[in-house]
Amino acid sequence: MNRFSANPTPASIELPPTQLMINGQWVDAANGKTFDTYDPFTGGVIAQVAEASAEDVDRACRAARRAFEAPTWRKLAAADRGQMLYRLAELVEKNKDSLAALESLNSGKIISDAYGDIDLVINCFRYYAGWADKIEGATIPMRGDYLAYTLRQPVGVVGQIIPWNFPLLMLAWKWGPALAAGNTIVMKPAEQTPLTALRMVELAHEAGFPSGVINLLNGFGETTGDAIVGHPEIDKIAFTGHVETAKIIQKRAADTLKRVTFELGGKSPLVVFGDADVEAAVEGAFAANYWHAGQCCSAGTRVFVQDSLREEFVEKLARKASSRRLGNPLDPATEQGPQISQEQLDKVLGYIEQGKGSGARLVTGGRRVGGQGYFIEPAIFDGVKDDMTIAREEIFGPVASVLSFDDESTVMARANDTRFGLAAAVYTRDLSRAHRFAERINAGFVWLNCYFVLDANLPFGGFKQSGFGRDNGQAALEHYTELKTVVVSKDLGA
Ligand code: ADP
């Protein structure tokens, strides 16, 4: 039985300005519109946030273009851009407590996870701060009397659209490489989680980023997001979110042939062989399915367990899942917070019903907890078959599906039988098998005997319909730069 913790009541948490940030100024939406933002723990309204119209998007995009062309940014030494990113990292560190509380309040993320995300945010800014003056071109040997070299230059104005599950971390993954490379930004956070991005803009200005370099517009996808994607001043869109949204964005971006990079969903396989360290595998599968109440694009939700280990594995996983403490995300004793919204709650509960109806065995969990907030007990389905909906679609909730297998050759093909390809994991003591798996699995990120080990220097992104392009690492810088080739004649008729 999952315990529920309702205490303590949220301390008074300082809210950031809630207007739009355009060209270094806090402004209301041109039409004066606002929308409510909620606390997913209570379902109550936290604040009203300005909602950007197409007119505001136009102003922000033009401001970002002017800032891109202005000498204060364009002529700034790369090393100085790096210094600003370092300062931003320092400021995030200094404001860790208030940022973590605000993130937890608005996203329902448990407070310890909010701190964990912020550590990754700090790493990310420091990592890209170091890159700013190391984005190099090449010299290319030529036939004849020529010198040829390449320059890596910023793409220009980038539109960045991010989801609600990791509001601060997704912001950092997008800002870090974009700013290191010298781009300017128009960002739209998710409508569910607008608050921490507003605070981050304040910190960015304190860190020294000039007006107009970072513009922040809250609003909804079909309006604000769509206007950003369609705007002619935007040179590139970086998007993290749902596969179906990415398809709409790609079509819309085609009109102006914008560069697009997508980090989308998944239905990642986690394969546990009979020779695995069972405790480590249970630990890994638990994190893979229940971190942030299962609201992670790289969740390992297809858990393939070799027959010889399955019973023991499922029993251990169920014991852990059923003792998980749900409740107030701001209470340090809480282990799982609410789903983000009523809509997500309904969607996840719908999948659980489908799982039950399809003949899979619900081992534990799967019920809504309490009448307030959007809590779901961590669920495990056993006896799941490859073609069941719960094994094919991204649920985005605390629902693990256990599938059985008997040998390596069949499980590899089954693990790859999905339209997604974001992440994968294998637990085995057989080193050759682990590397065979890493080579053959169609996924952008593979963990061997671990899960969710992430950092700013590790490229992250998907194969197949999980997206294209990479966040993090040197790879992300390639997507935020254009490559220019210069050929110089050395023969000036002398
Ligand atoms: P989720 O299901 O996680 O909310 P979405 O893909 O709907 O995933 O949302 C991710 C981000 O994309 C959010 O900031 C959302 O507002 C934005 N978004 C949704 N629809 C569109 C669209 N048509 N154009 C641009 N952005 C969109």
Coordinates of C-alpha atoms and ligand atoms in Angstrom, one line a residue:
M1 CA 0.0 0.0 0.0
N2 CA 1.5 3.3 -1.0
R3 CA 1.8 5.9 1.8
F4 CA 0.6 9.4 1.2
S5 CA 2.3 12.5 2.7
A6 CA 0.4 15.7 2.8
N7 CA 2.8 17.8 4.8
P8 CA 4.3 20.3 5.1
T9 CA 2.2 22.9 3.5
P10 CA 4.1 24.8 0.8
A11 CA 6.2 27.6 2.4
S12 CA 5.7 30.9 0.9
I13 CA 7.6 30.7 -2.3
E14 CA 8.7 33.9 -4.0
L15 CA 7.2 34.2 -7.5
P16 CA 9.1 35.8 -10.5
P17 CA 7.6 38.5 -12.7
T18 CA 4.9 36.9 -14.9
Q19 CA 5.0 39.2 -18.0
L20 CA 6.7 38.6 -21.3
M21 CA 10.4 39.3 -21.7
I22 CA 11.0 41.1 -25.0
N23 CA 14.2 43.0 -25.7
G24 CA 15.2 43.2 -22.1
Q25 CA 11.8 44.6 -20.9
W26 CA 9.1 43.0 -18.9
V27 CA 5.9 43.7 -20.9
D28 CA 2.2 42.7 -20.9
A29 CA 0.9 40.8 -23.9
A30 CA -0.3 43.3 -26.6
N31 CA -3.8 42.1 -26.1
G32 CA -3.5 42.0 -22.3
K33 CA -4.3 38.3 -22.1
T34 CA -3.1 36.1 -19.3
F35 CA -3.6 32.4 -18.4
D36 CA -3.6 30.6 -15.1
T37 CA -0.7 28.4 -14.0
Y38 CA -1.4 25.6 -11.5
D39 CA 0.1 23.7 -8.6
P40 CA -0.4 20.0 -9.7
F41 CA -0.3 18.9 -6.0
T42 CA -3.4 20.9 -5.1
G43 CA -4.8 21.7 -8.5
G44 CA -5.0 25.3 -7.3
V45 CA -3.9 28.4 -9.3
I46 CA -0.5 29.8 -8.4
A47 CA -0.5 32.9 -10.6
Q48 CA -1.6 34.5 -13.9
V49 CA 1.0 34.6 -16.6
A50 CA 1.1 36.8 -19.7
E51 CA 0.0 34.9 -22.8
A52 CA 1.9 35.9 -25.9
S53 CA -0.1 36.7 -29.1
A54 CA 1.3 36.5 -32.6
E55 CA 1.9 40.3 -32.3
D56 CA 4.2 39.7 -29.3
V57 CA 5.9 36.9 -31.1
D58 CA 6.6 39.2 -34.0
R59 CA 8.1 41.8 -31.6
A60 CA 10.2 39.2 -29.8
C61 CA 11.6 37.8 -33.1
R62 CA 12.5 41.2 -34.4
A63 CA 14.1 42.1 -31.1
A64 CA 16.1 38.9 -31.2
R65 CA 17.2 39.7 -34.8
R66 CA 18.3 43.2 -33.8
A67 CA 20.2 41.8 -30.8
F68 CA 21.9 39.2 -33.1
E69 CA 23.1 41.9 -35.4
A70 CA 24.1 44.4 -32.7
P71 CA 27.8 44.8 -31.9
T72 CA 27.2 44.3 -28.2
W73 CA 26.5 40.6 -29.0
R74 CA 27.9 40.0 -32.5
K75 CA 31.3 41.5 -31.7
L76 CA 31.5 40.2 -28.2
A77 CA 34.6 38.0 -27.8
A78 CA 33.6 34.3 -27.7
A79 CA 35.5 34.1 -24.3
D80 CA 33.3 36.8 -22.9
R81 CA 30.1 34.9 -24.0
G82 CA 31.6 32.0 -22.1
Q83 CA 32.1 34.2 -19.0
M84 CA 28.4 35.2 -19.1
L85 CA 27.5 31.5 -19.1
Y86 CA 29.8 30.9 -16.2
R87 CA 28.2 33.8 -14.3
L88 CA 24.8 32.3 -15.1
A89 CA 25.9 29.0 -13.6
E90 CA 27.1 30.8 -10.5
L91 CA 23.8 32.6 -10.1
V92 CA 21.8 29.4 -10.5
E93 CA 23.9 27.9 -7.8
K94 CA 23.4 30.9 -5.6
N95 CA 19.6 30.8 -6.1
K96 CA 19.3 27.0 -5.9
D97 CA 16.9 26.9 -3.0
S98 CA 14.3 29.3 -4.5
L99 CA 14.6 27.8 -8.0
A100 CA 14.1 24.3 -6.6
A101 CA 11.1 25.3 -4.6
L102 CA 9.5 27.1 -7.6
E103 CA 10.2 24.2 -9.9
S104 CA 8.7 21.7 -7.5
L105 CA 5.6 23.9 -6.9
N106 CA 4.9 24.4 -10.6
S107 CA 5.8 21.0 -12.0
G108 CA 4.9 18.6 -9.2
K109 CA 8.5 17.3 -9.3
I110 CA 9.7 16.1 -5.9
I111 CA 12.0 18.6 -4.2
S112 CA 15.1 16.3 -4.3
D113 CA 14.7 15.8 -8.0
A114 CA 14.4 19.5 -8.5
Y115 CA 17.7 19.9 -6.8
G116 CA 19.1 17.1 -8.9
D117 CA 17.9 18.8 -12.1
I118 CA 19.5 22.1 -11.0
D119 CA 22.9 20.4 -10.5
L120 CA 22.6 19.2 -14.1
V121 CA 21.6 22.8 -15.2
I122 CA 24.7 24.2 -13.5
N123 CA 26.9 21.6 -15.2
C124 CA 25.3 22.3 -18.5
F125 CA 26.0 26.1 -18.3
R126 CA 29.6 25.5 -17.2
Y127 CA 30.2 22.9 -19.9
Y128 CA 29.0 25.2 -22.7
A129 CA 30.8 28.2 -21.1
G130 CA 34.0 26.3 -21.7
W131 CA 33.0 25.7 -25.3
A132 CA 32.3 29.3 -26.3
D133 CA 35.9 30.0 -27.4
K134 CA 36.6 26.5 -28.7
I135 CA 34.2 26.4 -31.6
E136 CA 36.7 26.1 -34.3
G137 CA 36.8 25.8 -38.0
A138 CA 39.5 24.0 -40.1
T139 CA 42.1 24.7 -42.7
I140 CA 41.7 22.5 -45.8
P141 CA 44.7 21.7 -48.1
M142 CA 44.1 22.8 -51.7
R143 CA 45.4 22.2 -55.1
G144 CA 46.8 25.4 -56.6
D145 CA 47.6 28.7 -54.9
Y146 CA 44.7 28.9 -52.5
L147 CA 44.1 28.9 -48.8
A148 CA 40.8 27.3 -47.7
Y149 CA 39.4 27.4 -44.3
T150 CA 36.0 27.0 -42.6
L151 CA 34.2 29.1 -40.0
R152 CA 31.6 27.9 -37.6
Q153 CA 29.1 30.8 -37.2
P154 CA 25.9 31.1 -35.2
V155 CA 22.7 30.1 -37.1
G156 CA 21.0 33.4 -36.0
V157 CA 17.7 33.6 -34.2
V158 CA 16.6 30.3 -32.7
G159 CA 13.1 29.4 -31.5
Q160 CA 13.2 27.0 -28.6
I161 CA 10.1 25.2 -27.5
I162 CA 10.2 23.0 -24.5
P163 CA 8.0 20.7 -22.4
W164 CA 6.8 20.6 -18.8
N165 CA 8.5 17.6 -17.4
F166 CA 12.0 19.1 -16.9
P167 CA 11.4 22.9 -17.2
L168 CA 14.7 24.1 -16.0
L169 CA 16.9 21.3 -17.4
M170 CA 15.3 21.5 -20.9
L171 CA 15.9 25.3 -20.8
A172 CA 19.5 24.8 -19.9
W173 CA 20.0 22.1 -22.7
K174 CA 18.6 24.7 -25.2
W175 CA 20.2 27.9 -23.9
G176 CA 23.7 26.4 -23.2
P177 CA 24.8 25.5 -26.8
A178 CA 22.7 28.3 -28.4
L179 CA 24.4 31.1 -26.4
A180 CA 27.9 29.5 -26.5
A181 CA 27.7 29.6 -30.3
G182 CA 26.5 33.2 -30.3
N183 CA 22.8 32.9 -31.3
T184 CA 19.9 34.9 -29.9
I185 CA 16.8 33.2 -28.5
V186 CA 13.0 33.3 -28.5
M187 CA 11.9 30.7 -26.1
K188 CA 8.5 29.3 -25.2
P189 CA 8.3 27.2 -22.1
A190 CA 5.4 24.7 -21.7
E191 CA 2.1 26.3 -20.8
Q192 CA 1.9 24.0 -17.7
T193 CA 5.3 25.2 -16.3
P194 CA 6.0 28.8 -17.1
L195 CA 7.5 30.0 -13.8
T196 CA 11.1 28.9 -13.5
A197 CA 12.0 30.1 -17.0
L198 CA 10.8 33.6 -15.9
R199 CA 13.2 33.5 -13.0
M200 CA 16.0 32.3 -15.3
V201 CA 15.6 35.3 -17.6
E202 CA 16.2 37.6 -14.6
L203 CA 19.3 35.7 -13.8
A204 CA 20.5 35.7 -17.4
H205 CA 20.3 39.5 -17.4
E206 CA 22.1 39.7 -14.1
A207 CA 24.8 37.5 -15.7
G208 CA 25.3 40.1 -18.3
F209 CA 23.5 38.8 -21.4
P210 CA 22.5 41.9 -23.4
S211 CA 18.8 42.9 -23.9
G212 CA 17.2 41.0 -26.8
V213 CA 19.6 38.0 -26.7
I214 CA 17.1 36.0 -24.6
N215 CA 13.4 36.7 -25.2
L216 CA 10.8 34.6 -23.3
L217 CA 7.2 34.2 -24.3
N218 CA 4.8 32.1 -22.4
G219 CA 1.6 30.8 -24.1
F220 CA 0.0 27.8 -25.7
G221 CA 1.4 25.6 -28.5
E222 CA -1.2 26.1 -31.2
T223 CA -0.9 29.9 -30.9
T224 CA 2.3 31.2 -29.4
G225 CA 4.3 28.1 -30.4
D226 CA 2.9 28.1 -33.9
A227 CA 3.6 31.8 -34.4
I228 CA 7.3 31.2 -33.4
V229 CA 7.6 28.2 -35.8
G230 CA 6.1 30.2 -38.7
H231 CA 8.0 33.5 -38.1
P232 CA 10.4 34.4 -40.9
E233 CA 13.0 35.9 -38.6
I234 CA 13.5 32.5 -36.9
D235 CA 16.3 30.6 -38.5
K236 CA 16.1 27.4 -36.5
I237 CA 13.6 25.6 -34.2
A238 CA 14.8 23.4 -31.4
F239 CA 11.9 21.4 -30.0
T240 CA 11.4 18.9 -27.2
G241 CA 8.0 17.4 -26.8
H242 CA 5.6 15.0 -28.4
V243 CA 6.1 13.1 -31.7
E244 CA 2.8 14.3 -33.1
T245 CA 3.6 17.9 -32.2
A246 CA 6.9 17.6 -34.0
K247 CA 5.2 16.4 -37.2
I248 CA 3.0 19.6 -37.1
I249 CA 6.1 21.7 -36.5
Q250 CA 8.1 20.1 -39.2
K251 CA 5.4 20.8 -41.8
R252 CA 5.0 24.4 -40.6
A253 CA 8.7 25.0 -40.6
A254 CA 8.9 23.7 -44.2
D255 CA 7.4 27.0 -45.5
T256 CA 10.5 28.9 -44.5
L257 CA 12.8 25.9 -44.6
K258 CA 13.9 26.4 -41.0
R259 CA 16.5 24.1 -39.5
V260 CA 14.8 21.9 -37.0
T261 CA 16.0 19.6 -34.3
F262 CA 13.7 17.4 -32.4
E263 CA 14.0 15.5 -29.1
L264 CA 10.8 13.4 -28.8
G265 CA 9.3 10.5 -27.0
G266 CA 10.1 6.9 -26.7
K267 CA 9.1 3.4 -25.6
S268 CA 12.5 2.4 -24.6
P269 CA 13.5 -1.2 -23.9
L270 CA 15.2 -2.3 -20.8
V271 CA 16.5 -5.8 -21.1
V272 CA 17.4 -7.9 -18.0
F273 CA 19.3 -11.1 -18.7
G274 CA 19.2 -14.1 -16.3
D275 CA 22.9 -13.4 -15.3
A276 CA 22.2 -9.8 -14.3
D277 CA 22.8 -8.4 -10.8
V278 CA 19.2 -8.6 -9.9
E279 CA 19.3 -5.8 -7.3
A280 CA 20.9 -3.4 -9.8
A281 CA 18.4 -4.4 -12.4
V282 CA 15.5 -3.8 -10.1
E283 CA 16.9 -0.5 -9.1
G284 CA 17.5 0.5 -12.7
A285 CA 14.0 -0.6 -13.8
F286 CA 12.5 1.2 -10.9
A287 CA 14.2 4.5 -11.8
A288 CA 13.5 3.9 -15.5
N289 CA 9.8 3.7 -14.9
Y290 CA 9.0 5.9 -11.9
W291 CA 11.5 8.8 -12.0
H292 CA 9.3 11.9 -12.0
A293 CA 6.2 9.7 -11.9
G294 CA 7.2 8.2 -15.2
Q295 CA 7.1 11.6 -17.0
C296 CA 10.4 11.2 -18.8
C297 CA 10.9 10.8 -22.6
S298 CA 13.6 8.3 -22.0
A299 CA 11.7 6.1 -19.5
G300 CA 12.5 2.4 -19.9
T301 CA 8.9 1.2 -20.1
R302 CA 9.3 -2.1 -22.0
V303 CA 11.0 -4.2 -19.4
F304 CA 12.1 -7.5 -21.0
V305 CA 13.1 -10.0 -18.4
Q306 CA 14.6 -13.4 -19.1
D307 CA 12.4 -16.2 -18.0
S308 CA 14.8 -17.6 -15.4
L309 CA 14.7 -14.4 -13.4
R310 CA 11.3 -13.1 -14.1
E311 CA 9.4 -14.2 -11.0
E312 CA 12.1 -12.9 -8.6
F313 CA 12.5 -9.7 -10.5
V314 CA 8.8 -8.8 -10.7
E315 CA 8.3 -9.6 -7.0
K316 CA 11.2 -7.3 -6.0
L317 CA 10.1 -4.5 -8.3
A318 CA 6.5 -4.8 -7.0
R319 CA 7.7 -4.6 -3.3
K320 CA 9.6 -1.4 -4.0
A321 CA 6.8 0.1 -6.1
S322 CA 4.1 -0.6 -3.5
S323 CA 6.1 1.0 -0.7
R324 CA 6.7 4.2 -2.5
R325 CA 5.6 7.3 -0.6
L326 CA 3.4 9.6 -2.7
G327 CA 2.4 13.1 -1.7
N328 CA 3.4 16.8 -1.4
P329 CA 6.4 17.3 -3.7
L330 CA 7.8 19.9 -1.4
D331 CA 8.0 17.4 1.5
P332 CA 11.5 16.0 1.5
A333 CA 10.0 12.6 2.6
T334 CA 7.9 12.3 -0.6
E335 CA 9.2 9.9 -3.2
Q336 CA 6.6 10.5 -6.0
G337 CA 4.7 13.6 -6.8
P338 CA 1.6 14.0 -8.9
Q339 CA 1.2 13.8 -12.7
I340 CA 1.3 17.2 -14.2
S341 CA -2.4 17.7 -15.0
Q342 CA -5.9 16.3 -15.0
E343 CA -5.4 15.6 -18.7
Q344 CA -2.3 13.5 -18.1
L345 CA -3.9 11.7 -15.2
D346 CA -6.9 10.7 -17.3
K347 CA -4.6 9.6 -20.2
V348 CA -2.4 7.4 -17.9
L349 CA -5.5 5.9 -16.1
G350 CA -6.9 5.2 -19.6
Y351 CA -3.8 3.2 -20.5
I352 CA -4.0 1.3 -17.3
E353 CA -7.6 0.3 -18.1
Q354 CA -6.5 -0.8 -21.6
G355 CA -3.7 -2.9 -20.1
K356 CA -6.1 -4.6 -17.8
G357 CA -8.6 -5.2 -20.7
S358 CA -5.9 -6.6 -22.9
G359 CA -5.1 -9.5 -20.6
A360 CA -1.9 -8.3 -19.0
R361 CA -1.7 -8.9 -15.2
L362 CA -1.7 -5.8 -13.0
V363 CA 0.7 -6.9 -10.3
T364 CA 0.5 -3.8 -8.2
G365 CA -0.6 -0.1 -8.2
G366 CA -2.4 1.7 -11.0
R367 CA -5.1 3.4 -9.0
R368 CA -5.6 7.1 -8.4
V369 CA -4.7 8.2 -4.9
G370 CA -6.7 10.9 -3.1
G371 CA -9.2 13.3 -4.6
Q372 CA -6.8 16.2 -4.7
G373 CA -3.8 16.5 -7.1
Y374 CA -3.2 13.9 -9.8
F375 CA -1.6 10.9 -8.1
I376 CA -1.3 7.4 -9.5
E377 CA 0.2 4.5 -7.6
P378 CA 3.2 3.1 -9.4
A379 CA 1.9 0.2 -11.6
I380 CA 3.5 -2.9 -12.9
F381 CA 1.9 -5.1 -15.6
D382 CA 3.3 -8.6 -16.1
G383 CA 2.7 -11.0 -19.0
V384 CA 2.7 -8.1 -21.4
K385 CA 2.8 -9.0 -25.1
D386 CA 4.6 -7.0 -27.8
D387 CA 1.5 -6.0 -29.7
M388 CA -0.5 -4.7 -26.7
T389 CA -1.1 -0.9 -26.6
I390 CA 0.7 -0.5 -23.3
A391 CA 3.8 -2.1 -24.9
R392 CA 3.7 0.2 -28.0
E393 CA 2.6 3.6 -26.9
E394 CA 4.3 6.2 -24.7
I395 CA 2.2 6.3 -21.5
F396 CA 4.1 9.1 -19.7
G397 CA 3.1 7.9 -16.3
P398 CA 4.3 5.4 -13.6
V399 CA 3.5 2.3 -15.5
A400 CA 6.0 -0.5 -16.2
S401 CA 5.3 -3.3 -18.6
V402 CA 7.2 -6.6 -18.1
L403 CA 7.6 -8.8 -21.1
S404 CA 9.3 -12.2 -20.9
F405 CA 12.0 -13.7 -23.3
D406 CA 14.1 -16.8 -23.4
D407 CA 17.1 -16.0 -25.6
E408 CA 19.2 -13.1 -26.8
S409 CA 18.5 -13.5 -30.6
T410 CA 14.8 -12.9 -30.3
V411 CA 14.9 -10.2 -27.7
M412 CA 17.1 -8.0 -29.8
A413 CA 14.6 -7.9 -32.7
R414 CA 11.7 -7.4 -30.3
A415 CA 13.5 -4.5 -28.5
N416 CA 14.0 -2.9 -31.9
D417 CA 10.4 -3.4 -33.0
T418 CA 9.1 0.1 -32.3
R419 CA 8.8 3.3 -34.2
F420 CA 10.8 5.0 -31.4
G421 CA 14.5 4.9 -30.7
L422 CA 15.4 7.3 -27.9
A423 CA 17.1 5.1 -25.2
A424 CA 17.8 1.5 -24.3
A425 CA 19.4 -0.4 -21.5
V426 CA 20.7 -3.9 -20.8
Y427 CA 21.5 -5.6 -17.5
T428 CA 23.9 -8.5 -17.8
R429 CA 27.2 -9.7 -16.4
D430 CA 28.3 -10.8 -19.9
L431 CA 30.4 -8.0 -21.2
S432 CA 30.4 -9.2 -24.8
R433 CA 26.6 -9.5 -24.8
A434 CA 26.3 -6.0 -23.4
H435 CA 28.5 -4.5 -26.2
R436 CA 26.7 -6.6 -28.8
F437 CA 23.4 -5.1 -27.6
A438 CA 24.8 -1.6 -27.5
E439 CA 25.9 -1.9 -31.1
R440 CA 22.7 -3.4 -32.5
I441 CA 20.0 -1.6 -30.7
N442 CA 18.4 1.3 -32.6
A443 CA 18.5 4.0 -30.0
G444 CA 20.4 7.2 -29.5
F445 CA 21.4 6.6 -25.9
V446 CA 22.3 3.2 -24.4
W447 CA 22.9 2.4 -20.7
L448 CA 24.7 -0.8 -19.8
N449 CA 24.0 -1.9 -16.2
C450 CA 22.7 1.5 -15.2
Y451 CA 19.9 3.9 -16.2
F452 CA 19.4 7.7 -16.4
V453 CA 23.0 8.5 -16.1
L454 CA 23.1 11.9 -17.9
D455 CA 25.3 14.9 -18.2
A456 CA 25.9 17.9 -20.3
N457 CA 28.8 16.4 -22.2
L458 CA 26.9 13.3 -23.4
P459 CA 25.0 13.7 -26.7
F460 CA 21.3 13.0 -26.1
G461 CA 18.7 12.4 -28.8
G462 CA 16.8 9.8 -30.8
F463 CA 16.8 7.4 -33.7
K464 CA 13.7 6.9 -35.8
Q465 CA 10.6 8.8 -34.6
S466 CA 12.3 9.8 -31.4
G467 CA 13.7 12.8 -33.3
F468 CA 16.8 14.0 -34.9
G469 CA 19.7 16.2 -33.9
R470 CA 21.3 16.0 -30.4
D471 CA 21.1 18.0 -27.3
N472 CA 24.2 18.2 -25.1
G473 CA 27.9 17.5 -25.9
Q474 CA 29.8 18.9 -28.9
A475 CA 27.1 17.5 -31.1
A476 CA 24.6 20.1 -30.1
L477 CA 26.9 22.9 -31.1
E478 CA 26.8 21.6 -34.7
H479 CA 23.1 22.3 -34.8
Y480 CA 23.5 25.8 -33.5
T481 CA 26.2 26.8 -36.1
E482 CA 26.4 27.1 -39.8
L483 CA 29.5 26.0 -41.6
K484 CA 31.1 28.6 -43.9
T485 CA 33.9 27.8 -46.4
V486 CA 36.3 30.5 -47.4
V487 CA 38.7 30.2 -50.3
V488 CA 41.5 32.8 -50.6
S489 CA 43.7 33.3 -53.6
K490 CA 47.3 33.5 -52.6
D491 CA 48.2 34.7 -56.1
L492 CA 47.5 38.4 -56.3
G493 CA 49.4 38.7 -59.6
A494 CA 52.8 39.2 -58.0
Ligands
ADP1 P1 3.4 17.4 -24.1 O1 2.4 16.3 -24.5 O2 4.5 17.0 -23.3 O3 2.7 18.6 -23.6 P2 3.7 18.8 -26.5 O4 4.4 18.4 -27.7 O5 2.2 19.0 -26.6 O6 4.0 17.7 -25.5 O7 4.3 20.1 -25.9 C1 5.6 20.5 -25.9 C2 5.8 21.9 -26.2 O8 5.3 22.2 -27.5 C3 5.0 22.9 -25.3 O9 5.7 24.0 -25.1 C4 3.8 23.2 -26.2 O10 3.1 24.4 -25.9 C5 4.4 23.2 -27.6 N1 3.5 23.0 -28.7 C6 2.4 22.3 -28.7 N2 1.8 22.3 -30.0 C7 2.6 23.2 -30.7 C8 2.5 23.6 -32.1 N3 1.5 23.3 -32.9 N4 3.5 24.5 -32.5 C9 4.5 24.8 -31.7 N5 4.6 24.4 -30.4 C10 3.7 23.6 -29.9

